[in-house]
XYZ file of C-alpha atoms in Angstrom:
357
model
C 83.859 -8.840 21.432
C 82.837 -5.263 23.140
C 81.446 -2.858 20.014
C 80.363 0.886 21.380
C 77.262 2.492 19.638
C 77.183 5.937 18.766
C 76.798 8.332 21.420
C 74.546 11.292 20.957
C 75.454 13.057 24.462
C 76.546 16.835 24.958
C 76.655 18.444 27.607
C 78.116 21.893 28.869
C 81.335 23.069 29.787
C 82.134 25.795 32.233
C 86.416 26.805 31.868
C 88.327 29.020 33.608
C 90.844 30.923 31.341
C 93.823 28.598 30.049
C 97.089 29.782 32.776
C 100.962 28.817 32.045
C 101.858 26.606 35.186
C 105.639 26.978 35.728
C 107.822 24.656 37.766
C 107.249 25.238 41.356
C 111.237 26.823 41.996
C 113.785 28.448 39.830
C 115.259 25.223 37.350
C 118.431 25.667 34.648
C 118.467 28.386 31.931
C 119.571 26.400 29.427
C 120.059 24.370 25.459
C 119.170 21.451 25.362
C 118.699 19.099 21.075
C 116.675 16.247 21.343
C 118.007 13.667 19.836
C 117.831 12.008 16.631
C 114.962 9.257 16.873
C 112.619 12.408 19.007
C 114.048 14.503 16.389
C 112.268 12.951 13.259
C 109.993 14.387 10.995
C 106.837 12.302 11.846
C 106.893 12.355 15.463
C 106.131 16.301 15.362
C 103.129 16.528 16.368
C 100.365 16.194 19.718
C 99.279 13.430 21.114
C 96.227 13.050 23.209
C 94.664 11.148 26.191
C 92.639 10.588 28.246
C 92.051 9.499 32.310
C 88.897 9.040 33.561
C 88.745 8.550 38.036
C 85.334 8.025 39.657
C 84.388 9.734 42.380
C 86.322 8.925 45.970
C 85.171 9.851 48.770
C 88.603 9.893 50.386
C 89.482 13.196 48.264
C 86.417 15.563 50.726
C 86.115 18.512 49.350
C 89.465 18.672 47.782
C 89.160 20.530 43.812
C 91.265 17.552 41.753
C 92.736 21.099 39.888
C 93.788 22.619 42.596
C 95.810 19.684 43.460
C 96.772 18.708 40.251
C 97.782 21.658 39.590
C 100.019 22.055 42.884
C 101.466 19.142 41.823
C 102.636 19.896 38.218
C 104.635 22.515 39.154
C 106.359 20.694 41.499
C 107.215 17.948 38.769
C 107.935 20.061 36.833
C 111.262 20.898 39.012
C 112.292 17.924 38.368
C 111.171 17.707 34.057
C 111.779 21.170 33.930
C 112.424 20.692 29.480
C 108.905 20.040 29.473
C 108.174 23.285 30.601
C 110.048 25.082 28.209
C 109.923 25.436 24.209
C 111.177 24.080 21.101
C 113.382 26.004 18.654
C 114.724 24.836 15.383
C 118.389 24.645 15.033
C 120.801 24.044 11.382
C 119.126 21.391 9.261
C 115.882 20.934 11.667
C 117.929 20.304 14.175
C 115.065 20.543 17.147
C 115.951 21.432 20.556
C 114.801 22.257 24.289
C 115.258 26.188 25.603
C 114.482 25.643 29.242
C 113.472 29.148 29.366
C 110.589 28.025 32.359
C 107.774 29.539 30.204
C 105.166 26.527 31.809
C 102.269 23.928 29.906
C 99.316 25.230 29.749
C 96.458 24.611 31.800
C 92.344 25.157 31.982
C 90.591 24.304 35.047
C 86.638 23.339 33.949
C 83.759 22.199 35.215
C 80.578 20.123 32.763
C 76.825 19.531 33.960
C 77.488 15.202 33.344
C 78.119 12.365 35.144
C 80.347 9.233 34.375
C 77.328 7.032 34.120
C 75.917 9.564 31.383
C 79.066 8.414 29.058
C 77.314 5.054 29.158
C 78.890 1.949 30.389
C 81.857 1.066 28.285
C 83.961 4.317 27.788
C 86.136 3.849 24.868
C 87.228 5.679 22.420
C 86.394 7.210 20.495
C 85.253 9.321 23.422
C 82.674 11.767 23.124
C 82.776 15.420 22.923
C 86.779 14.853 23.356
C 87.559 19.143 22.259
C 85.221 19.476 25.356
C 87.263 17.918 27.537
C 90.675 19.165 25.905
C 90.236 22.574 24.525
C 92.895 23.180 21.736
C 93.741 26.382 23.096
C 94.235 29.064 19.991
C 97.954 28.974 18.998
C 98.768 26.264 20.872
C 99.653 23.199 19.330
C 102.754 24.253 17.619
C 105.733 22.326 17.344
C 108.065 25.246 17.977
C 107.643 27.687 20.146
C 104.471 25.884 21.745
C 103.791 24.399 25.280
C 104.678 20.683 25.114
C 102.605 20.095 27.601
C 98.275 21.263 27.253
C 96.472 19.496 30.449
C 92.380 20.010 31.607
C 90.956 18.875 35.080
C 87.151 18.939 34.323
C 84.696 18.198 37.792
C 82.329 15.941 36.586
C 78.126 16.087 38.656
C 78.692 12.580 40.116
C 82.252 13.799 41.837
C 84.574 11.879 39.178
C 86.630 13.941 37.270
C 88.090 13.579 33.641
C 92.197 14.158 33.039
C 92.806 15.026 29.574
C 96.770 15.571 28.773
C 98.019 16.770 25.114
C 102.360 16.638 24.864
C 104.688 16.752 22.516
C 105.886 13.562 20.730
C 109.540 14.647 20.135
C 109.783 15.224 23.829
C 108.793 11.191 24.950
C 107.319 8.293 24.124
C 104.457 6.255 26.059
C 107.165 5.590 28.990
C 108.242 8.914 29.034
C 104.699 9.747 29.527
C 103.984 7.881 32.346
C 106.895 8.184 33.651
C 106.212 11.953 33.891
C 102.250 11.245 34.985
C 103.412 8.985 37.525
C 105.456 12.180 38.850
C 103.074 14.055 38.964
C 100.559 11.788 41.271
C 103.263 11.327 43.879
C 103.706 15.146 43.878
C 99.828 14.981 44.973
C 100.461 12.368 47.129
C 102.878 14.554 49.248
C 106.806 13.104 47.773
C 109.248 15.579 47.947
C 111.055 13.839 44.850
C 109.764 11.239 42.569
C 110.660 7.584 43.104
C 112.500 7.547 39.367
C 114.175 10.339 38.727
C 114.030 11.682 35.309
C 117.520 11.402 33.319
C 117.467 13.026 29.422
C 120.896 12.219 27.815
C 119.503 12.858 24.416
C 122.558 12.122 22.874
C 121.985 8.498 23.265
C 120.197 8.269 20.165
C 121.881 10.010 18.198
C 123.550 9.240 14.881
C 127.200 8.219 14.943
C 129.960 10.690 14.002
C 130.199 8.732 11.334
C 127.023 7.493 9.952
C 126.949 3.253 9.414
C 123.924 1.824 8.319
C 124.044 -2.080 9.315
C 120.261 -2.445 8.901
C 117.205 -2.557 6.995
C 114.683 0.081 7.953
C 111.265 -0.800 6.131
C 109.633 2.173 7.285
C 111.871 4.570 5.991
C 110.839 2.783 2.735
C 108.523 5.145 0.080
C 105.826 3.354 -0.944
C 104.607 3.706 -4.735
C 100.914 3.803 -5.067
C 101.377 1.667 -8.243
C 97.221 0.956 -9.018
C 96.523 5.055 -8.048
C 93.682 4.444 -5.449
C 93.503 5.919 -2.714
C 91.127 5.248 1.120
C 91.545 8.853 2.749
C 91.148 8.379 6.615
C 88.098 10.505 6.635
C 86.124 8.217 4.772
C 86.823 5.397 7.560
C 84.298 4.422 10.967
C 86.653 4.760 13.795
C 85.181 2.188 16.471
C 86.535 -0.167 19.298
C 86.824 -3.817 19.714
C 87.897 -5.073 23.290
C 89.739 -8.398 23.096
C 89.332 -10.548 26.232
C 90.971 -13.562 27.508
C 87.506 -15.718 25.142
C 88.274 -13.673 22.360
C 91.840 -14.395 22.799
C 91.247 -17.644 23.184
C 89.246 -17.917 20.430
C 91.958 -16.716 17.659
C 94.591 -18.568 19.431
C 93.237 -21.971 18.339
C 94.089 -20.505 14.272
C 97.992 -20.172 15.828
C 100.313 -23.587 14.348
C 101.608 -25.427 17.615
C 105.249 -24.147 16.374
C 104.113 -20.519 16.871
C 102.293 -21.020 20.123
C 105.077 -18.848 21.918
C 103.095 -15.627 20.153
C 102.800 -12.710 22.256
C 98.658 -11.397 22.862
C 100.018 -8.356 20.564
C 101.635 -10.182 18.409
C 98.205 -12.614 17.514
C 96.593 -9.401 17.669
C 98.552 -7.115 15.130
C 98.007 -10.484 12.701
C 95.454 -10.424 13.238
C 93.730 -7.233 12.257
C 96.433 -7.248 9.471
C 94.265 -9.851 7.956
C 91.017 -8.793 8.467
C 91.575 -4.612 7.734
C 93.598 -6.151 4.368
C 90.147 -8.368 2.892
C 87.879 -5.344 3.997
C 89.910 -2.971 1.829
C 89.882 -6.073 -1.228
C 93.018 -4.602 -2.846
C 94.808 -5.849 -5.954
C 95.994 -9.586 -5.283
C 99.389 -9.218 -6.325
C 99.433 -5.936 -4.110
C 102.301 -5.525 -1.042
C 99.987 -5.044 1.688
C 102.634 -3.573 4.884
C 101.884 -3.683 8.561
C 103.454 -1.341 10.161
C 103.810 -1.177 14.377
C 106.006 0.074 17.052
C 108.120 -1.472 19.201
C 109.782 -0.715 22.394
C 113.362 -0.462 22.408
C 114.340 -0.463 26.078
C 114.780 -4.178 26.845
C 117.249 -4.443 23.291
C 120.160 -1.896 24.561
C 123.582 -3.600 26.642
C 123.978 -2.019 28.596
C 121.087 -0.921 29.719
C 119.402 2.207 28.895
C 119.297 4.160 32.339
C 116.310 3.969 34.375
C 114.114 7.346 34.561
C 115.468 7.531 30.778
C 112.268 9.468 29.175
C 112.939 10.364 25.382
C 111.893 8.377 22.627
C 113.500 5.012 22.516
C 111.081 2.756 19.928
C 110.879 1.714 16.177
C 108.201 1.276 14.100
C 109.174 -2.187 11.549
C 107.556 -3.275 9.106
C 106.147 -6.283 8.286
C 105.402 -6.981 3.975
C 103.129 -9.761 2.373
C 101.099 -10.345 -1.010
C 98.013 -9.301 -0.422
C 96.362 -12.470 -1.988
C 98.945 -14.182 0.544
C 97.075 -12.414 4.211
C 93.942 -12.714 3.297
C 94.301 -16.396 1.607
C 96.651 -18.187 3.320
C 96.124 -19.273 7.391
C 96.479 -16.742 10.518
C 100.190 -18.807 10.972
C 101.206 -16.891 7.319
C 100.557 -12.657 8.733
C 101.761 -14.049 12.442
C 104.905 -15.418 11.351
C 105.610 -12.611 9.507
C 104.553 -9.912 12.101
C 107.022 -11.687 15.094
C 109.939 -11.328 12.591
C 109.529 -8.082 11.633
C 109.431 -6.852 15.685
C 112.596 -9.795 16.434
C 114.404 -7.646 14.146
C 114.207 -4.180 16.288
C 117.370 -4.819 18.041
C 120.380 -2.073 19.694
C 122.035 -2.348 16.042
C 118.485 -1.340 13.969
C 118.349 1.459 16.293
C 121.450 2.843 15.914
C 120.754 2.422 12.581
C 118.693 6.049 13.066
C 121.640 7.478 10.938
C 119.552 7.090 8.041
C 117.467 9.514 9.529
C 120.350 11.790 9.280
C 121.175 11.158 6.096
C 117.967 11.408 4.796
C 117.296 14.672 5.935
């Protein structure tokens, strides 16, 4: 397993003033409510992502920031809600005011090369704050830009594209769909290969709320022994698992669970290692929560191009002693069971979030 060592890398970044990129054409002015999945309080935050590009001789003397800026404006014609601002209605219901105010964009350059970042470019990425400047007043949920983008050119000819997006607007699949549209616009396409679909009403609570599934992700966890482990006291490291490492872990998987996915076996393994490291009370309940896409769970299928949130966070639970002392198969079976419970009906039990508000 490759493990990142701390990198005392420092470099200077010269940023141009932040600007708002608006859609390249006039877009509809309307109010669009989010779905009840989008609207959950625990999704009201921004997610930062970093894309790294090596020097491409085919780019010639083109400025990647200029190319991305123009492509972004064209993509926002189709994804115009992302150029709007969130508003809060009755009962804290979020909706998008599609006012075309635009997304924040920063062009920058840094006196550093990709090689100087090290062989393994992995999180925690050094100097992330320099590569994605937190524009003052931009990190709110309501009345703030829904996207913040910084393009930083490097001495080697490569560049780093850093993007921060509001999670209420899309999940990972939706994000990739939007970024793909931007890349297609950059290549000269006139329309995205996958046209965006809004239809957030597909994931709103039913008129008569009906809870038919157990949603442990909404359980209130009681801290019985009064101990709290602060995130600030933890060290952030990256571990890369290649075919050799995965094969080694799979040797501990019992025969009746050999059909497990790599995600499932890694989740179980990390649950077991983390629980052992914390040395909890053996009788304490330990929980493993993870994200599962539910896009393939619906019949009929969700419309192609839907870019809202369509995922659930099932929870596997067990006594700490069992996770630590029993073979890996115990944790793995619990993870697989929790994952399998993400069904269409489970997703419809989002009614629970509305009832609890």
